[in-house]
Amino acid sequence: MNDRIKELRDLLNCANRAYYVEAQPFMSDREYDERLRELADLEAAHPEDFDPNSPTQRIGDEPVKGFTTVRHVVPVQSIDNTYSVEELNAWHDRVLKRLEMPEQGDDDSLFAGNDAVVWICDPKIDGVAISLRYERGSLTQAITRGDGEKGDDVTAQVRTIRAIPLQLDMQHDPPDTLEVRGEIFMPNAEFERINAQREANGEPLFANARNSTAGTLKSLNTQVVAERRLNFVAHGRGEIVGWDDVTCFSEFLKRIKQLGIPVSSHTRRCEDFQEVIETIEQFREQRPELGYGVDGMVVRVDSFQQQRTLGSTSKAPRWCIAYKYPAEQGVTTLLKVDWQVGKTGALTPRATMEPVLLAGTTVQHATLHNIDEITRKDIRVGDTVIIEKAGEIIPQVISVVTDKRPRNASPITPPTTCDACGGPIEKEGPKLYCVNPECPAQFREKFKWFVGRDQMDIVGLGEKLVDQLVDVGLVKHFADVFTLNKEQLLSLDRMGEKSADNLLAGIERSESLGLHRVLAGLGIRHIGSSASKALARHFADVDALRKASLDELIALPDFGEITATGLHMFLNSPQGRETFERLASVGVDLSSPMYVQQRVESPSPVSGKTIVLTGTLEHFTRPELTERLEQLGAKVTGSVSKKTDLVISGESAGSKLEKARQLGIEVWDEAALMDAMGNEPLDSDAPA
Ligand SMILES: [Zn+2]
């Protein structure tokens, strides 16, 4: 083997171990990355030295296709937990009784000494439980806890986590089979970094570090896992073949640490139970400074022999219990409530409070979730409130101290218009939404949707360009995109002559797509592509649509009261009127080519039919034919069922055709279709 390759592999493995196991890092991230690159280059030049356990193999590979479910050789049990010291003491008494030991402090104790119980306290890290399997020192499998019996195989993801050794230290004689259980978790700083990045990208935020860890491990793209710095700490064992001399948990931890597996530096061995209680109390104060989430302390009996004697109930082992720290609470005064509009238009009530120290940080804002929660808890402005932070990003208001309610405390009423744009508000269940798609708080995301392929289909206008147009203020309303000129486009980053011309052509083309595309593009709640088509079939143009009564909208096929109400509200709001007026003034076609077909005196042969397309057609692409059939009043669906009226079958049709025949559904070939459509005016430009 190339000497430098070996040297670099050893060095990088050593650096990982120093960082994650010994907590004594000697190499900066930057230096690590440089050495890793050097190693990758050398390995590329020496393919004969390939090693699946090389540090270079941790950078993630081809996306994996999915997860297979694997049965745990030794099931993963859950742990009983308690929030009360009293219950913890009761558990201690039960353990001693089962082991037939006298209570501590009993002078008659014959058993004190070798047979006394030793307890191990271990922080309960708030992450995702994992079972790692090493065969002859190599990591062969990583399975999530799952339901305890079976979990998901996440080996590809776990191999990218630098805290987890791919190869154990063979100098310390690992057993032939070693299954280590532990917790994969995300440090708070990393969680904040990822959420900040997601916010910048307009992606939904993770609620807490645990969700973020779980989401990361479920990523099929292992490079994503590699980029997020997950950490790992071992806290248990599964199947082990060998190591008969390891007779207690503390010895087990010591031995796996020698092999290079991270264990918690906060684990305490306690010789009497008072020490256990003290350890729990001390750790309560250390918790906020750890830099990662710990929600309790696991207390277990150290001796494996005693663990076996104690055994398990149907649910959990008797030799172990988790004491959980209650979420931190604070008391403060509610000063005001404002309603923040999210990217989807949802309005969330946010409380501003007198600043208060909670779990190590100053807290001034809390979420009130929704109006129903506010009513249920009877929260009023001016109230003294109890807030809680339980690992979530934003603390929440738990309850009101009603005894302290001042006389002038004012009830919180839901807003009737949007704070950000003045647009109308729709209530759906307990949630409120601003219905104006041009609301500044929502516009960026709505505009991305507007230009998308199934909406206005503006070719060449991708997400980055949308961001730029919105950021520099060139587009504030949907209509603005249709007045962009070449000069403006050329002023944008990375915009060349040719791209600008192509984009302008794409914009011009989209102006004439018609009402259904515009409606689908606006991103009005519940009005997607099929609802838009239903509207476009029923109304000749936007003016006719805007005159429609609520009842008329409710009566449309597949429209319910919720869909119709939101739409009606938007159409009749000043914001809605302006949106359409602006679009019309810049030349966007707001008439409906679909409508004309609806008025044909004799219905077309496909009108009102539910049709499925299958096989390859000679004269049409599927989207083209779908659109034509829909113009003729048909509904095109994807799969054959009893509700299907007609199947149009092209060349090499498969199972759908088979099924249609079984169900006795009428089948047309392409010739029959051309024949039927030939009698119909296909041209939709007929005069209104
Ligand atoms: Zn708004």
XYZ file of C-alpha atoms and ligand atoms in Angstrom:
689
model
C 0.000 0.000 0.000
C 1.083 3.563 -0.689
C 2.737 4.817 2.512
C 1.207 8.257 2.421
C -2.279 6.773 1.983
C -1.830 4.694 5.106
C -0.362 7.633 6.982
C -3.243 9.930 6.047
C -5.903 7.347 6.881
C -4.364 6.794 10.311
C -4.036 10.515 10.902
C -7.641 11.299 9.967
C -9.021 8.374 11.996
C -6.922 9.581 14.891
C -8.317 13.101 14.494
C -11.895 11.796 14.554
C -11.180 9.760 17.618
C -9.502 12.665 19.385
C -12.496 14.860 18.628
C -15.408 12.524 19.296
C -14.066 9.964 21.762
C -11.347 11.721 23.733
C -12.807 15.241 23.450
C -9.246 16.473 22.813
C -9.224 17.697 19.226
C -5.813 18.395 17.708
C -6.802 19.250 14.142
C -8.889 22.114 12.802
C -11.836 21.399 10.490
C -10.000 23.130 7.722
C -6.885 21.045 8.100
C -9.031 17.910 8.265
C -10.694 18.839 4.985
C -7.337 19.524 3.315
C -5.878 16.184 4.381
C -9.063 14.435 3.343
C -8.773 15.961 -0.128
C -5.144 14.904 -0.377
C -6.126 11.368 0.572
C -8.969 11.296 -1.939
C -6.582 12.379 -4.719
C -4.059 9.703 -3.783
C -6.731 7.021 -3.593
C -7.946 8.011 -7.035
C -4.409 7.499 -8.338
C -4.072 4.161 -6.508
C -7.332 2.267 -6.983
C -5.580 -0.915 -5.808
C -5.455 0.597 -2.301
C -9.228 1.021 -2.051
C -10.608 0.457 1.437
C -14.337 0.755 2.213
C -13.393 1.978 5.689
C -11.177 4.821 4.498
C -12.160 8.265 5.870
C -12.813 9.314 2.269
C -15.734 6.904 2.167
C -17.576 9.133 4.614
C -18.399 11.938 2.212
C -21.560 10.295 0.943
C -22.130 8.451 -2.265
C -24.865 7.895 -4.801
C -28.325 8.500 -3.327
C -29.774 5.328 -1.836
C -33.067 4.052 -3.215
C -35.006 3.512 -0.023
C -34.904 1.769 3.312
C -35.151 -1.925 3.996
C -36.659 -3.042 7.259
C -34.436 -5.291 9.339
C -35.268 -7.372 12.416
C -33.157 -6.667 15.518
C -31.299 -9.786 16.686
C -31.892 -8.631 20.259
C -35.058 -6.495 20.468
C -34.600 -2.897 21.592
C -36.640 -2.414 24.753
C -38.083 0.855 25.878
C -37.197 2.347 29.244
C -39.692 3.259 31.952
C -39.507 6.881 32.899
C -40.547 9.176 35.673
C -40.525 12.866 36.550
C -40.612 12.237 40.288
C -37.800 11.559 42.748
C -40.323 9.700 44.893
C -40.986 7.232 42.088
C -37.269 6.922 41.537
C -36.832 5.939 45.182
C -39.696 3.468 44.897
C -37.967 1.899 41.890
C -34.768 1.606 43.916
C -36.677 -0.206 46.698
C -38.243 -2.620 44.205
C -34.839 -3.420 42.707
C -33.328 -4.215 46.107
C -36.336 -6.325 47.040
C -36.161 -8.364 43.879
C -32.457 -8.881 44.401
C -33.317 -9.864 47.981
C -31.066 -7.198 49.371
C -31.748 -5.335 52.574
C -32.460 -1.631 52.217
C -29.389 0.517 52.484
C -28.618 1.755 55.963
C -29.883 -1.484 57.415
C -27.326 -2.505 60.039
C -28.152 -6.189 59.670
C -26.932 -6.122 56.113
C -25.074 -9.311 55.357
C -24.893 -8.443 51.728
C -23.150 -5.093 51.780
C -19.800 -5.510 50.135
C -19.397 -7.478 46.942
C -23.048 -8.097 46.271
C -24.223 -4.533 46.854
C -25.798 -2.781 43.927
C -23.737 -0.310 41.960
C -25.724 2.232 39.935
C -24.741 3.941 36.720
C -26.138 7.359 35.803
C -25.986 8.229 32.134
C -27.366 11.370 30.436
C -30.431 10.662 28.314
C -29.596 12.447 25.094
C -32.499 13.640 22.984
C -31.671 12.130 19.608
C -32.428 9.103 17.470
C -31.653 5.642 18.877
C -29.512 3.436 16.687
C -28.057 -0.060 16.800
C -24.569 -0.447 15.295
C -23.266 -3.864 14.359
C -19.547 -4.581 14.096
C -18.320 -7.895 12.684
C -14.646 -8.631 13.325
C -14.105 -4.935 13.999
C -15.828 -3.515 10.903
C -19.106 -1.617 10.909
C -21.494 -3.814 8.938
C -24.938 -2.519 9.764
C -26.778 0.379 11.383
C -30.475 -0.008 12.185
C -32.843 2.524 13.689
C -34.801 1.523 16.769
C -38.068 1.368 14.809
C -40.728 -0.421 16.839
C -38.056 -2.214 18.877
C -38.505 -5.444 16.911
C -37.683 -4.112 13.468
C -36.003 -0.921 12.288
C -34.785 0.740 9.105
C -31.375 -0.064 7.711
C -29.561 3.298 7.599
C -26.026 1.942 7.174
C -25.259 4.178 4.179
C -26.299 7.283 6.104
C -24.532 6.292 9.325
C -21.246 5.555 7.555
C -20.931 9.296 6.845
C -21.080 10.225 10.554
C -17.526 10.897 11.649
C -18.239 10.184 15.316
C -18.967 6.559 14.445
C -15.867 4.484 13.699
C -16.032 2.364 10.550
C -13.214 0.239 11.906
C -12.607 -0.556 15.580
C -9.177 -0.441 17.166
C -7.993 -4.029 16.631
C -5.234 -3.681 19.245
C -7.951 -3.855 21.893
C -9.453 -7.145 20.667
C -13.028 -6.343 19.738
C -15.387 -9.320 20.092
C -16.293 -11.150 16.855
C -19.762 -9.663 16.936
C -20.428 -6.428 18.758
C -23.731 -4.658 18.668
C -23.574 -1.253 20.284
C -26.648 0.839 20.895
C -26.575 4.553 21.253
C -27.972 7.876 20.296
C -27.290 9.858 17.160
C -27.885 13.509 17.902
C -27.339 16.980 16.528
C -25.472 19.604 18.551
C -27.500 22.799 19.081
C -25.067 24.919 17.070
C -25.394 22.623 14.068
C -29.171 22.620 14.414
C -29.192 26.411 14.361
C -26.865 26.514 11.367
C -29.103 24.150 9.384
C -32.277 26.012 10.262
C -30.714 29.347 9.314
C -29.766 27.834 5.976
C -33.256 26.384 5.488
C -34.820 29.715 6.304
C -32.621 31.410 3.706
C -33.677 28.801 1.145
C -37.343 29.202 2.011
C -37.531 25.594 3.266
C -39.638 24.618 6.281
C -37.707 24.751 9.554
C -37.062 21.763 11.794
C -38.930 22.120 15.086
C -36.041 20.897 17.206
C -32.685 19.144 17.049
C -34.245 15.694 17.431
C -36.558 16.194 14.436
C -33.633 17.530 12.511
C -31.573 14.433 13.360
C -34.393 12.094 12.389
C -34.990 14.017 9.158
C -31.296 13.870 8.321
C -31.036 10.119 8.923
C -34.051 9.584 6.688
C -32.415 11.489 3.855
C -31.842 9.224 0.877
C -29.071 11.546 -0.203
C -26.135 10.451 1.939
C -24.216 13.614 1.046
C -26.808 15.586 2.985
C -26.093 13.383 6.003
C -22.351 13.883 5.567
C -22.711 17.687 5.445
C -24.690 17.846 8.668
C -22.425 17.234 11.600
C -24.256 14.579 13.546
C -22.742 13.209 16.715
C -23.049 9.873 18.484
C -22.798 8.491 22.004
C -23.118 4.825 22.956
C -25.461 3.837 25.790
C -26.254 0.151 25.517
C -25.578 -3.224 23.998
C -27.308 -5.703 21.711
C -25.889 -8.998 20.542
C -22.307 -9.664 21.614
C -20.338 -12.789 20.749
C -17.211 -12.922 22.921
C -16.189 -10.690 25.790
C -17.292 -13.157 28.478
C -15.076 -11.314 30.938
C -17.126 -8.141 30.612
C -19.568 -8.492 33.500
C -20.916 -5.024 34.069
C -22.015 -1.942 32.160
C -19.212 0.310 33.387
C -16.664 -2.223 32.137
C -18.541 -2.442 28.835
C -18.338 1.351 28.406
C -14.634 1.334 29.213
C -13.951 -1.395 26.656
C -15.937 0.117 23.799
C -14.251 3.448 24.406
C -10.880 1.719 23.990
C -12.152 0.403 20.674
C -12.843 3.979 19.552
C -16.579 4.260 20.201
C -17.706 7.528 21.837
C -19.301 7.253 25.281
C -20.603 10.050 27.458
C -18.080 11.853 29.625
C -20.914 12.597 32.061
C -21.543 8.967 33.026
C -21.262 8.450 36.817
C -20.793 5.267 38.793
C -22.599 5.561 42.141
C -22.181 3.216 45.062
C -25.259 4.314 46.922
C -28.578 5.709 45.850
C -28.172 9.068 47.564
C -25.283 9.669 45.183
C -27.618 8.896 42.284
C -30.076 11.562 43.430
C -27.230 14.059 43.854
C -25.833 13.290 40.413
C -29.268 13.935 38.907
C -29.550 17.257 40.754
C -26.067 18.407 39.753
C -26.609 17.492 36.152
C -29.841 19.462 36.040
C -27.782 22.656 36.273
C -25.118 21.548 33.805
C -27.677 20.694 31.174
C -28.082 24.097 29.465
C -24.314 24.358 28.947
C -23.849 21.011 27.224
C -24.511 22.281 23.713
C -26.904 19.430 22.925
C -30.288 18.288 24.164
C -30.488 16.072 27.237
C -33.941 15.407 28.629
C -33.077 13.216 31.573
C -30.767 10.795 33.300
C -30.871 7.040 32.825
C -30.177 5.124 36.031
C -29.282 1.456 35.712
C -27.949 -1.443 37.721
C -24.317 -1.947 36.731
C -23.926 -5.715 37.144
C -25.080 -7.832 34.197
C -25.748 -10.734 36.575
C -28.073 -8.543 38.630
C -29.677 -7.239 35.436
C -30.471 -10.818 34.425
C -31.908 -11.603 37.862
C -34.161 -8.545 37.646
C -35.306 -9.329 34.110
C -37.992 -7.386 32.285
C -41.692 -6.678 32.426
C -43.619 -7.048 29.173
C -42.698 -3.453 28.386
C -39.318 -2.561 29.824
C -36.332 -3.873 31.757
C -36.654 -3.732 35.552
C -32.986 -2.853 36.011
C -33.179 0.538 34.420
C -35.258 3.724 34.655
C -35.065 7.184 33.134
C -35.530 10.203 35.321
C -36.747 13.029 33.081
C -36.181 16.665 33.842
C -39.371 18.643 33.525
C -39.258 21.261 30.765
C -38.005 24.590 32.035
C -40.694 27.081 32.839
C -40.673 30.799 33.404
C -43.186 33.361 34.597
C -43.584 36.671 32.821
C -46.093 39.231 31.565
C -47.758 39.167 28.165
C -47.302 42.588 26.566
C -48.849 42.195 23.133
C -49.845 39.749 20.436
C -49.227 40.174 16.735
C -50.174 37.912 13.870
C -47.331 36.896 11.632
C -47.975 35.797 8.061
C -45.956 32.807 6.900
C -44.977 31.910 3.358
C -48.157 29.877 2.902
C -50.362 32.718 4.120
C -51.018 31.137 7.521
C -51.270 33.650 10.355
C -49.657 32.631 13.636
C -50.209 34.591 16.834
C -46.915 35.581 18.420
C -46.690 36.793 21.989
C -44.266 39.503 23.045
C -43.458 39.286 26.744
C -41.350 40.944 29.392
C -37.917 39.329 28.770
C -37.290 36.333 31.038
C -34.364 33.924 31.446
C -35.271 30.396 30.410
C -32.983 27.374 29.887
C -29.976 29.643 29.641
C -31.365 32.113 27.095
C -33.352 35.321 27.348
C -36.817 34.764 25.977
C -39.094 37.515 24.750
C -41.392 35.806 22.273
C -43.563 32.732 22.446
C -45.989 31.095 20.071
C -49.678 30.990 20.917
C -50.356 28.448 18.108
C -53.837 29.556 17.008
C -56.983 31.376 18.101
C -58.648 28.251 19.491
C -55.671 27.644 21.800
C -55.837 31.262 22.965
C -59.549 30.904 23.740
C -59.077 27.560 25.453
C -56.338 28.890 27.718
C -58.144 32.231 28.081
C -54.975 34.213 27.439
C -55.305 38.002 27.593
C -52.901 40.847 26.992
C -51.569 42.011 30.373
C -51.813 38.534 31.897
C -49.082 36.875 33.933
C -48.246 33.764 31.909
C -46.230 30.606 32.425
C -44.024 29.801 29.472
C -42.137 26.632 28.727
C -39.261 25.646 26.498
C -39.114 21.953 25.740
C -36.459 21.688 23.076
C -38.561 23.548 20.523
C -37.177 26.642 18.864
C -39.894 28.939 20.105
C -41.179 28.676 23.668
C -44.894 28.330 24.226
C -47.364 29.866 26.632
C -48.570 27.031 28.855
C -51.081 28.732 31.095
C -52.263 31.955 32.669
C -51.986 32.847 36.353
C -55.577 34.117 36.538
C -55.194 35.277 40.159
C -52.800 37.905 38.928
C -54.971 39.127 36.058
C -55.064 42.936 36.008
C -58.424 44.643 35.634
C -57.547 46.109 32.271
C -56.385 42.812 30.719
C -57.807 42.705 27.215
C -59.039 39.598 25.385
C -57.221 38.692 22.175
C -59.376 38.945 19.076
C -58.407 37.393 15.757
C -57.537 39.945 13.090
C -60.009 40.672 10.303
C -57.359 41.837 7.878
C -53.760 40.806 7.264
C -51.108 42.814 9.134
C -48.744 42.591 6.176
C -51.030 43.585 3.290
C -54.480 44.521 4.600
C -55.976 41.618 2.646
C -58.991 39.616 3.865
C -58.565 36.713 6.290
C -60.086 33.287 5.872
C -60.698 31.051 8.870
C -60.312 27.350 8.316
C -60.741 25.288 11.459
C -58.576 26.920 14.102
C -56.266 28.434 11.481
C -56.346 31.818 9.808
C -55.024 32.605 6.365
C -54.389 35.791 4.419
C -56.080 35.063 1.076
C -54.095 37.613 -0.932
C -51.452 35.787 -3.001
C -49.700 39.098 -3.622
C -49.264 39.667 0.121
C -45.610 40.718 0.548
C -45.063 38.041 3.207
C -46.132 35.304 0.808
C -45.302 36.775 -2.552
C -41.875 35.248 -3.131
C -43.098 31.663 -2.769
C -46.345 32.378 -4.603
C -44.434 33.926 -7.488
C -42.230 30.824 -7.788
C -45.406 28.819 -8.072
C -46.968 31.276 -10.571
C -44.171 30.897 -13.124
C -43.985 27.100 -12.724
C -44.476 24.605 -15.522
C -48.047 23.620 -14.742
C -49.087 27.226 -14.194
C -47.806 30.120 -16.340
C -44.968 27.930 -17.596
C -42.428 30.715 -18.039
C -39.437 28.887 -19.450
C -36.095 30.149 -18.155
C -37.446 31.674 -14.958
C -36.015 29.448 -12.229
C -35.994 29.877 -8.466
C -32.707 31.777 -8.295
C -33.876 34.276 -10.880
C -37.202 34.713 -9.088
C -35.266 35.471 -5.899
C -33.199 38.067 -7.699
C -36.212 39.723 -9.321
C -37.987 39.948 -5.974
C -34.851 41.026 -4.087
C -34.023 43.921 -6.403
C -37.678 44.962 -6.435
C -38.307 44.439 -10.158
C -41.264 42.177 -9.416
C -43.694 43.052 -6.624
C -46.854 41.784 -8.281
C -47.500 38.922 -10.681
C -48.191 41.458 -13.452
C -44.719 42.974 -13.128
C -43.109 39.990 -14.803
C -44.918 40.821 -18.064
C -43.459 44.337 -18.256
C -39.830 43.338 -17.754
C -37.627 44.636 -20.537
C -34.307 43.459 -21.846
C -32.349 46.228 -20.205
C -33.717 45.304 -16.786
C -32.951 41.646 -17.326
C -29.386 42.375 -18.425
C -28.804 44.268 -15.174
C -29.243 40.990 -13.254
C -26.409 38.711 -12.148
C -25.288 36.124 -14.653
C -27.793 37.195 -17.295
C -26.514 37.137 -20.864
C -28.073 38.439 -24.078
C -29.280 35.035 -25.164
C -30.851 34.069 -21.827
C -32.576 37.451 -21.667
C -34.046 36.986 -25.159
C -35.196 33.467 -24.339
C -36.787 34.612 -21.117
C -38.623 37.465 -22.843
C -39.936 35.000 -25.428
C -41.060 32.676 -22.625
C -42.851 35.501 -20.852
C -44.630 36.589 -24.014
C -45.757 33.059 -24.737
C -47.256 32.643 -21.293
C -49.446 35.745 -21.630
C -51.882 33.890 -23.848
C -52.313 30.613 -21.948
C -55.749 31.631 -20.734
C -57.757 31.941 -17.548
C -57.293 28.434 -16.144
C -53.510 28.753 -16.098
C -53.680 32.187 -14.465
C -56.081 30.938 -11.801
C -53.934 27.894 -11.083
C -50.887 30.156 -10.943
C -52.204 32.588 -8.365
C -51.941 29.967 -5.651
C -55.302 30.799 -4.093
C -55.930 28.308 -1.305
C -57.516 25.078 -2.618
C -57.535 26.341 -6.208
C -55.139 24.047 -8.012
C -55.057 22.894 -11.582
C -58.292 20.871 -11.602
C -60.340 23.481 -9.710
C -59.019 26.117 -12.114
C -60.112 24.050 -15.083
C -63.553 23.595 -13.579
C -63.805 27.368 -13.221
C -62.542 27.966 -16.734
C -65.152 25.598 -18.138
C -67.912 27.403 -16.327
C -66.947 31.034 -16.829
C -66.140 32.779 -20.099
C -63.650 35.156 -18.551
C -62.489 36.675 -15.315
C -65.311 39.260 -15.284
C -67.933 36.531 -15.390
C -66.057 34.696 -12.647
C -65.852 37.766 -10.446
C -69.628 38.283 -10.737
C -70.335 34.732 -9.546
C -72.201 34.400 -6.269
C -70.888 32.214 -3.473
C -73.699 29.709 -4.120
C -72.800 29.497 -7.757
C -69.188 28.646 -6.815
C -70.229 26.058 -4.228
C -72.350 24.333 -6.876
C -69.366 23.724 -9.171
C -68.210 20.114 -9.492
C -65.801 19.173 -6.662
C -66.148 22.578 -4.983
C -67.098 22.577 -1.333
C -67.919 25.425 0.946
C -64.324 25.908 2.114
C -62.879 26.080 -1.390
C -65.650 28.353 -2.629
C -65.561 30.708 0.367
C -61.847 31.425 0.143
C -62.067 31.998 -3.592
C -65.133 34.210 -3.306
C -63.470 36.269 -0.617
C -60.371 36.762 -2.730
C -62.303 37.627 -5.920
C -64.300 40.282 -4.094
C -61.441 41.829 -2.138
C -59.744 45.030 -3.332
C -56.511 43.003 -3.462
C -58.123 40.434 -5.762
C -59.579 43.088 -8.038
C -56.192 44.799 -8.298
C -54.406 41.544 -9.083
C -56.662 40.885 -12.094
C -56.729 44.515 -13.206
C -52.956 44.638 -13.247
C -52.730 41.380 -15.163
C -55.268 42.596 -17.729
C -53.520 45.945 -18.123
C -50.234 44.258 -19.093
C -51.950 42.100 -21.697
C -52.428 38.766 -19.941
C -55.326 36.849 -21.484
C -57.962 36.355 -18.804
C -60.550 34.755 -21.047
C -61.250 31.086 -21.099
C -60.762 29.031 -24.258
C -62.236 26.070 -22.378
C -65.529 27.807 -21.877
C -66.493 27.920 -25.560
C -66.631 24.136 -25.756
C -69.067 23.976 -22.912
C -71.670 25.847 -24.942
C -71.644 23.485 -27.930
C -75.318 22.583 -28.392
C -74.916 18.866 -28.930
C -72.506 17.522 -26.352
C -69.302 15.964 -27.659
C -69.063 12.150 -27.564
C -66.624 12.381 -24.661
C -68.424 15.092 -22.702
C -69.026 14.113 -19.080
C -67.040 10.899 -19.432
C -64.244 9.735 -17.183
C -61.434 8.645 -19.468
C -58.140 6.817 -18.947
C -55.306 6.959 -21.490
C -52.939 4.047 -21.950
C -50.225 2.976 -24.368
C -48.395 5.111 -26.927
C -50.430 7.351 -29.203
C -49.289 8.335 -32.653
C -50.957 11.712 -33.100
C -50.880 13.158 -29.605
C -48.675 13.435 -26.589
C -50.566 12.559 -23.437
C -50.666 16.094 -21.995
C -51.967 17.399 -25.355
C -54.685 14.822 -25.591
C -55.615 15.298 -21.946
C -56.058 19.003 -22.504
C -58.163 18.447 -25.639
C -60.397 15.908 -23.984
C -60.868 18.219 -21.026
C -61.832 21.012 -23.388
C -64.466 18.662 -24.759
C -65.862 18.219 -21.276
C -64.236 14.924 -20.293
C -62.408 14.129 -17.078
C -59.070 12.357 -17.574
C -57.821 10.175 -14.721
C -54.776 7.986 -14.164
C -56.108 4.574 -13.289
C -58.877 2.269 -14.421
C -61.717 1.634 -11.999
C -65.437 0.962 -12.058
C -65.932 4.717 -12.438
C -64.047 4.755 -15.745
C -66.346 5.241 -18.751
C -63.841 4.908 -21.535
C -60.255 3.790 -22.096
C -58.283 5.149 -25.036
C -55.617 2.667 -25.894
C -52.528 3.272 -28.023
C -49.703 0.933 -29.015
C -48.307 -1.543 -26.492
C -50.908 -0.861 -23.834
C -50.458 -2.987 -20.738
C -52.250 -3.670 -17.506
C -54.697 -0.772 -17.754
C -56.125 -2.186 -20.980
C -56.317 -5.612 -19.399
C -58.206 -4.257 -16.442
C -60.584 -2.269 -18.668
C -61.471 -5.451 -20.509
C -62.031 -7.323 -17.268
C -64.370 -4.608 -16.064
C -66.134 -4.486 -19.429
C -65.253 -0.837 -20.023
C -65.537 0.601 -23.531
C -62.122 0.785 -25.243
C -61.264 2.976 -28.219
C -58.158 2.725 -30.317
C -56.593 5.846 -31.790
C -58.549 5.531 -35.033
C -61.838 5.484 -33.157
C -60.689 8.493 -31.182
C -59.728 10.479 -34.333
C -63.053 9.573 -35.814
C -64.990 10.813 -32.792
C -62.970 13.977 -32.444
C -63.050 14.629 -36.178
C -66.741 15.501 -35.857
C -65.932 18.049 -33.215
C -64.454 21.488 -33.634
C -61.008 20.994 -32.139
C -60.127 24.590 -32.658
C -60.876 26.486 -29.538
C -60.662 29.952 -31.071
C -64.349 29.939 -31.943
C -66.041 33.310 -31.416
C -67.562 33.900 -28.057
Zn -51.430 39.405 3.654
